[in-house]
Coordinates of C-alpha atoms and ligand atoms in Angstrom, one line a residue:
X1 CA -42.9 41.0 -7.7
X2 CA -46.6 41.1 -9.4
X3 CA -49.5 38.7 -8.4
X4 CA -52.5 38.0 -10.5
X5 CA -55.8 36.8 -9.1
X6 CA -59.3 36.5 -10.3
X7 CA -61.2 39.4 -8.8
X8 CA -62.3 39.0 -5.1
X9 CA -65.9 38.8 -3.9
X10 CA -66.4 40.3 -0.3
X11 CA -69.1 38.2 1.0
X12 CA -70.2 40.1 4.2
X13 CA -69.8 43.9 3.5
X14 CA -71.4 47.0 5.7
X15 CA -72.0 50.1 2.9
X16 CA -74.5 51.9 5.0
X17 CA -76.7 54.6 3.2
X18 CA -76.6 58.1 2.4
X19 CA -73.5 60.0 2.9
X20 CA -71.6 57.3 4.3
X21 CA -72.4 55.0 1.4
X22 CA -71.3 57.7 -1.0
X23 CA -67.9 58.0 0.7
X24 CA -67.0 54.1 1.0
X25 CA -68.7 52.4 -2.0
X26 CA -65.8 53.2 -4.6
X27 CA -63.2 51.5 -2.4
X28 CA -64.9 48.3 -2.3
X29 CA -65.7 48.6 -6.0
X30 CA -62.0 49.3 -7.0
X31 CA -60.9 45.7 -5.8
X32 CA -63.9 43.5 -5.6
X33 CA -66.3 42.2 -8.2
X34 CA -69.1 41.7 -6.2
X35 CA -70.1 41.9 -2.2
X36 CA -73.0 40.3 -0.1
X37 CA -74.0 43.6 1.3
X38 CA -75.7 43.7 4.7
X39 CA -78.9 44.7 5.5
X40 CA -78.8 46.3 9.2
X41 CA -79.7 49.7 8.3
X42 CA -82.1 51.8 10.0
X43 CA -85.1 50.8 9.2
X44 CA -83.3 47.4 8.3
X45 CA -84.0 45.9 4.7
X46 CA -86.6 43.3 5.8
X47 CA -88.4 42.9 2.1
X48 CA -87.5 42.2 -1.5
X49 CA -88.8 45.6 -2.4
X50 CA -86.5 47.1 0.2
X51 CA -83.4 45.1 -0.9
X52 CA -84.1 46.1 -4.7
X53 CA -84.3 49.8 -3.8
X54 CA -81.2 49.7 -1.5
X55 CA -79.5 48.2 -4.4
X56 CA -80.4 50.8 -6.6
X57 CA -79.1 53.3 -4.1
X58 CA -75.9 51.5 -4.2
X59 CA -75.5 51.0 -8.1
X60 CA -76.3 55.2 -8.1
X61 CA -73.4 55.9 -5.8
X62 CA -70.8 53.9 -7.8
X63 CA -68.1 55.3 -9.9
X64 CA -69.5 55.6 -13.7
X65 CA -67.2 53.1 -15.1
X66 CA -67.8 50.5 -12.3
X67 CA -68.7 47.1 -12.8
X68 CA -69.1 46.3 -9.5
X69 CA -72.0 44.2 -8.3
X70 CA -74.0 44.3 -5.0
X71 CA -75.5 40.9 -3.9
X72 CA -78.3 41.8 -1.3
X73 CA -79.5 39.9 1.9
X74 CA -82.7 40.3 4.0
X75 CA -82.8 41.2 7.5
X76 CA -84.9 38.4 9.6
X77 CA -87.1 39.7 12.1
X78 CA -89.9 37.9 14.3
X79 CA -92.3 38.8 11.7
X80 CA -90.5 37.7 8.4
X81 CA -93.0 36.1 6.1
X82 CA -91.6 33.0 4.5
X83 CA -93.8 33.6 1.3
X84 CA -91.9 36.8 1.0
X85 CA -88.3 35.7 1.2
X86 CA -89.1 33.1 -1.2
X87 CA -90.4 35.7 -3.5
X88 CA -87.2 37.9 -3.3
X89 CA -85.0 35.3 -4.0
X90 CA -87.0 34.1 -6.9
X91 CA -86.9 37.3 -8.5
X92 CA -83.2 37.9 -7.7
X93 CA -83.7 40.7 -5.3
X94 CA -81.8 38.7 -2.4
X95 CA -79.3 35.9 -2.3
X96 CA -79.4 35.3 1.4
X97 CA -81.2 36.1 4.7
X98 CA -79.3 37.3 7.6
X99 CA -80.1 36.0 11.0
X100 CA -79.1 38.7 14.0
X101 CA -79.9 37.6 17.3
X102 CA -81.9 40.6 18.8
X103 CA -79.4 42.8 20.7
X104 CA -76.3 41.0 19.3
X105 CA -74.8 43.9 17.5
X106 CA -75.1 47.2 15.6
X107 CA -78.8 48.0 14.4
X108 CA -79.7 44.4 15.6
X109 CA -82.6 45.4 17.7
X110 CA -85.5 44.4 15.3
X111 CA -83.8 40.9 14.9
X112 CA -84.6 37.7 16.2
X113 CA -85.8 37.4 19.7
X114 CA -86.4 33.5 19.5
X115 CA -85.6 31.1 16.7
X116 CA -88.9 29.2 17.2
X117 CA -90.6 32.2 15.5
X118 CA -88.8 31.8 12.3
X119 CA -88.9 27.8 11.8
X120 CA -90.9 28.6 8.7
X121 CA -88.4 30.8 7.2
X122 CA -85.7 28.3 7.8
X123 CA -87.9 25.7 6.2
X124 CA -88.3 28.2 3.0
X125 CA -84.4 28.5 2.7
X126 CA -83.9 25.0 2.9
X127 CA -86.3 24.4 0.1
X128 CA -84.9 26.9 -2.0
X129 CA -81.3 26.1 -1.2
X130 CA -81.0 29.8 0.1
X131 CA -78.1 30.4 2.5
X132 CA -78.8 31.8 6.0
X133 CA -76.1 33.9 7.1
X134 CA -75.8 34.1 11.0
X135 CA -74.2 36.4 13.2
X136 CA -73.1 33.8 15.4
X137 CA -73.2 35.1 19.0
X138 CA -76.1 34.8 21.5
X139 CA -76.8 38.1 23.0
X140 CA -77.3 37.7 26.7
X141 CA -75.3 39.9 28.6
X142 CA -74.6 37.2 31.3
X143 CA -72.8 35.0 28.8
X144 CA -69.4 36.1 28.9
X145 CA -68.4 38.2 25.7
X146 CA -65.4 35.9 24.8
X147 CA -67.9 33.0 25.0
X148 CA -70.7 34.2 22.9
X149 CA -70.0 32.5 19.7
X150 CA -69.0 29.2 21.5
X151 CA -72.4 29.5 23.1
X152 CA -74.4 30.2 19.9
X153 CA -73.1 27.2 18.0
X154 CA -74.1 25.1 20.9
X155 CA -77.4 26.4 21.8
X156 CA -78.7 28.2 18.8
X157 CA -76.9 26.8 15.9
X158 CA -77.3 23.2 16.5
X159 CA -80.9 23.5 17.1
X160 CA -81.6 25.5 13.7
X161 CA -79.5 22.2 12.3
X162 CA -81.6 19.7 13.7
X163 CA -84.7 21.2 12.7
X164 CA -83.4 22.0 9.0
X165 CA -80.6 19.5 8.2
X166 CA -80.7 20.6 4.6
X167 CA -80.2 24.3 5.4
X168 CA -77.3 26.2 4.2
X169 CA -75.7 28.3 6.8
X170 CA -73.0 30.8 6.8
X171 CA -71.4 31.2 10.2
X172 CA -70.4 34.8 9.6
X173 CA -67.0 36.2 10.7
X174 CA -65.9 33.2 12.6
X175 CA -63.7 34.4 15.4
X176 CA -63.0 31.0 17.5
X177 CA -61.1 27.6 17.0
X178 CA -64.3 26.0 18.2
X179 CA -66.1 27.8 15.2
X180 CA -63.6 26.8 12.5
X181 CA -64.0 23.0 14.0
X182 CA -67.8 23.2 13.6
X183 CA -67.7 24.1 10.1
X184 CA -65.2 21.3 9.6
X185 CA -67.4 18.8 10.9
X186 CA -70.6 20.0 9.2
X187 CA -69.6 20.9 5.7
X188 CA -70.6 21.2 2.9
X189 CA -73.7 22.7 4.0
X190 CA -71.9 24.8 6.8
X191 CA -69.5 27.4 5.7
X192 CA -67.9 30.3 7.4
X193 CA -66.7 33.9 6.2
X194 CA -63.6 35.1 7.8
X195 CA -62.7 39.0 8.1
X196 CA -59.5 40.6 7.4
X197 CA -59.2 42.1 10.9
X198 CA -59.6 39.1 12.9
X199 CA -56.8 37.5 11.0
X200 CA -54.8 40.2 12.0
X201 CA -55.7 41.3 15.6
X202 CA -56.3 39.3 18.6
X203 CA -57.8 40.4 21.9
X204 CA -54.7 42.5 23.2
X205 CA -54.8 44.8 20.3
X206 CA -58.1 46.4 21.8
X207 CA -56.2 47.2 24.9
X208 CA -52.5 48.0 23.7
X209 CA -51.3 51.3 24.8
X210 CA -54.9 52.4 26.0
X211 CA -58.3 51.5 24.9
X212 CA -58.2 51.1 20.9
X213 CA -62.0 51.9 19.5
X214 CA -60.9 51.2 16.1
X215 CA -60.0 47.7 16.9
X216 CA -63.5 47.2 18.7
X217 CA -65.8 44.9 16.7
X218 CA -68.1 42.3 17.1
X219 CA -67.6 39.5 17.3
X220 CA -64.9 40.8 19.3
X221 CA -61.4 39.6 18.5
X222 CA -60.2 36.5 20.6
X223 CA -57.1 34.9 22.2
X224 CA -54.1 34.4 19.9
X225 CA -54.7 30.8 19.4
X226 CA -58.1 31.6 18.1
X227 CA -56.6 33.9 15.6
X228 CA -53.9 31.3 14.4
X229 CA -57.0 28.7 13.8
X230 CA -58.4 31.3 11.5
X231 CA -55.1 31.8 9.7
X232 CA -55.0 28.0 9.4
X233 CA -58.6 27.7 7.9
X234 CA -58.1 30.9 5.6
X235 CA -54.9 29.8 4.2
X236 CA -55.4 25.9 4.1
X237 CA -57.3 25.9 0.6
X238 CA -60.3 24.7 2.5
X239 CA -63.5 25.2 0.2
X240 CA -65.9 26.2 3.4
X241 CA -63.8 29.2 4.4
X242 CA -64.1 32.3 2.4
X243 CA -63.6 36.2 2.5
X244 CA -66.1 38.4 4.1
X245 CA -64.7 41.5 5.2
X246 CA -67.1 42.8 7.8
X247 CA -65.8 46.3 6.8
X248 CA -67.8 48.3 8.9
X249 CA -67.7 52.2 8.5
X250 CA -68.8 54.3 11.2
X251 CA -68.0 58.2 12.0
X252 CA -65.1 58.3 14.1
X253 CA -67.2 60.3 16.8
X254 CA -69.5 57.6 17.1
X255 CA -66.5 55.3 18.1
X256 CA -64.3 57.4 19.9
X257 CA -66.8 58.2 22.7
X258 CA -68.6 56.4 25.6
X259 CA -70.3 53.3 24.3
X260 CA -68.5 53.7 21.1
X261 CA -69.7 51.6 18.2
X262 CA -68.7 48.0 17.0
X263 CA -67.2 47.8 13.6
X264 CA -63.8 48.0 11.9
X265 CA -63.5 49.7 8.6
X266 CA -61.0 47.8 6.5
X267 CA -62.3 48.0 2.6
X268 CA -59.5 50.3 1.2
X269 CA -56.7 48.0 2.7
X270 CA -58.6 44.7 2.7
X271 CA -56.8 43.1 -0.3
X272 CA -53.4 44.4 0.6
X273 CA -53.5 43.3 3.8
X274 CA -54.7 39.6 2.8
X275 CA -51.8 39.4 0.6
X276 CA -49.5 40.3 3.4
X277 CA -51.2 37.6 5.2
X278 CA -51.1 34.8 2.9
X279 CA -47.4 35.8 2.0
X280 CA -46.7 35.5 5.8
X281 CA -48.1 32.3 6.0
X282 CA -46.4 30.8 2.7
X283 CA -49.6 30.7 1.0
X284 CA -49.9 33.2 -1.4
X285 CA -50.8 30.5 -4.0
X286 CA -54.0 30.0 -2.0
X287 CA -55.1 33.7 -1.8
X288 CA -57.4 33.3 -5.0
X289 CA -59.1 30.6 -3.6
X290 CA -59.9 32.3 -0.4
X291 CA -60.9 35.8 -1.7
X292 CA -62.3 34.8 -5.1
X293 CA -63.2 31.3 -5.5
X294 CA -64.9 29.5 -2.5
X295 CA -67.2 32.3 -1.7
X296 CA -68.9 32.4 -5.4
X297 CA -68.8 28.6 -5.3
X298 CA -71.1 28.3 -2.1
X299 CA -73.2 31.2 -3.5
X300 CA -73.6 29.1 -6.6
X301 CA -72.2 31.7 -8.7
X302 CA -69.3 31.7 -11.5
X303 CA -66.3 33.3 -10.2
X304 CA -65.6 36.8 -11.7
X305 CA -64.3 36.7 -15.2
X306 CA -62.0 39.7 -14.4
X307 CA -58.5 39.6 -12.8
X308 CA -56.8 42.1 -10.7
X309 CA -52.9 42.4 -10.4
X310 CA -51.0 43.2 -7.3
X311 CA -47.5 44.7 -7.1
X312 CA -45.1 44.1 -4.3
X313 CA -43.4 47.5 -3.7
X314 CA -40.0 47.8 -2.0
X315 CA -41.2 51.0 -0.2
X316 CA -44.4 50.6 2.0
X317 CA -47.5 51.8 0.6
X318 CA -48.6 55.3 1.7
X319 CA -51.5 55.7 3.9
X320 CA -54.9 55.5 2.1
X321 CA -56.3 58.6 3.9
X322 CA -59.6 58.5 5.9
X323 CA -62.5 59.1 4.0
X324 CA -64.1 62.7 5.0
X325 CA -68.0 62.4 5.7
X326 CA -69.4 66.2 6.6
X327 CA -66.9 67.6 9.2
X328 CA -66.4 63.8 10.5
X329 CA -64.2 61.1 9.2
X330 CA -64.2 57.4 9.0
X331 CA -60.8 55.7 10.5
X332 CA -59.4 53.2 8.1
X333 CA -58.2 50.0 9.8
X334 CA -54.2 50.1 10.7
X335 CA -52.9 46.4 10.6
X336 CA -50.0 47.5 12.8
X337 CA -47.5 46.6 10.0
X338 CA -46.4 48.0 6.7
X339 CA -48.4 47.3 3.6
X340 CA -46.2 46.4 0.5
X341 CA -48.9 45.0 -1.7
X342 CA -50.4 47.5 -3.8
X343 CA -53.5 46.5 -5.9
X344 CA -53.0 47.9 -9.3
X345 CA -56.4 50.0 -10.0
X346 CA -58.0 50.1 -13.3
X347 CA -57.2 53.6 -13.9
X348 CA -53.7 53.1 -13.5
X349 CA -53.7 49.9 -16.1
X350 CA -55.7 52.3 -18.7
X351 CA -52.4 54.6 -18.3
X352 CA -50.4 51.8 -18.9
X353 CA -48.4 52.6 -15.7
Ligands
LIG401 O1 -68.5 44.8 14.2 C1 -69.4 45.1 13.8 N1 -70.0 45.9 13.2 N2 -70.0 43.6 13.8 C2 -71.4 43.6 13.3 O2 -71.9 42.2 13.7 C3 -72.1 44.6 12.9 C4 -71.2 45.7 12.3 C5 -71.8 46.9 11.9 O3 -72.7 47.1 11.3 O4 -71.3 48.1 12.5
LIG402 ZN1 -71.2 42.5 9.7

């Protein structure tokens, strides 16, 4: 069986920099037309000039024939100048601004400590129609980690929306039924990305047979009923939900240790996993909308004009192998089931296979 869909966009991707960038960018470029690249580097990407320079480093790391287009986001800090953001958007250096509550996740120490410090930026974004992407979790240690998304919506998102009702917001990597319902009641200005891994794992998978660091990410996977709510939203054809893999490569030694980093590296298997999930839900015909149409629409872009083909194989796909970085490696997400949908890569097309 073959499936043809418009080339997907990954509207939330971590590519890092340097040696990790070099080893991961080709996997995203193989299956995706564009990606919104997250700015949580050290130091973070806080200006249009930094975003433009980072974009050039990504382009330089791409395979020669690649048409992959990185879309950039600016990292919001307490000091971000609204005029800087406006200028960066105007000259095309960035398409969005990312709000990390300080301390909420990987490399978020420069994030926003109090949202009242950045009201001017929210206003600038609302005026220009530029999306604010939010890491939707409060960072307070005394809030239960499984409640942090819900509390963020009630305490932070509602406040931002009350200040700037016109602001267009993406609730990134939504993980809860409450988050899904919030989007449904506040669309079309509020939308959400959904990751591949949150469609597959629930919180049990973090502890199955011993602690599983490669299933640890933020927001942390929730109970099964939340996962089912995500499946419903992703496969239901609703325009406010679209793919953002949050594929987040870390060196294995930084995950398989005390204080392991949050992040799941899904890029090489993302499209195969998605086809599996949508087929399982009896919704293969909705895959293209979720992966290739709704995100572009929210970002006011034309969907990609290229198409990709997926072939369903009888025998399971072979392991893609973990990319090597120096004497370390990056472990690719294991969905816990065999994958049968194989993206037909460009080179294979060219060879007529
Ligand atoms: O699991 C995560 N990893 N969540 C994030 O919010 C950041 C990401 C990363 O950069 O590693
Ligand atoms: Zn992320």
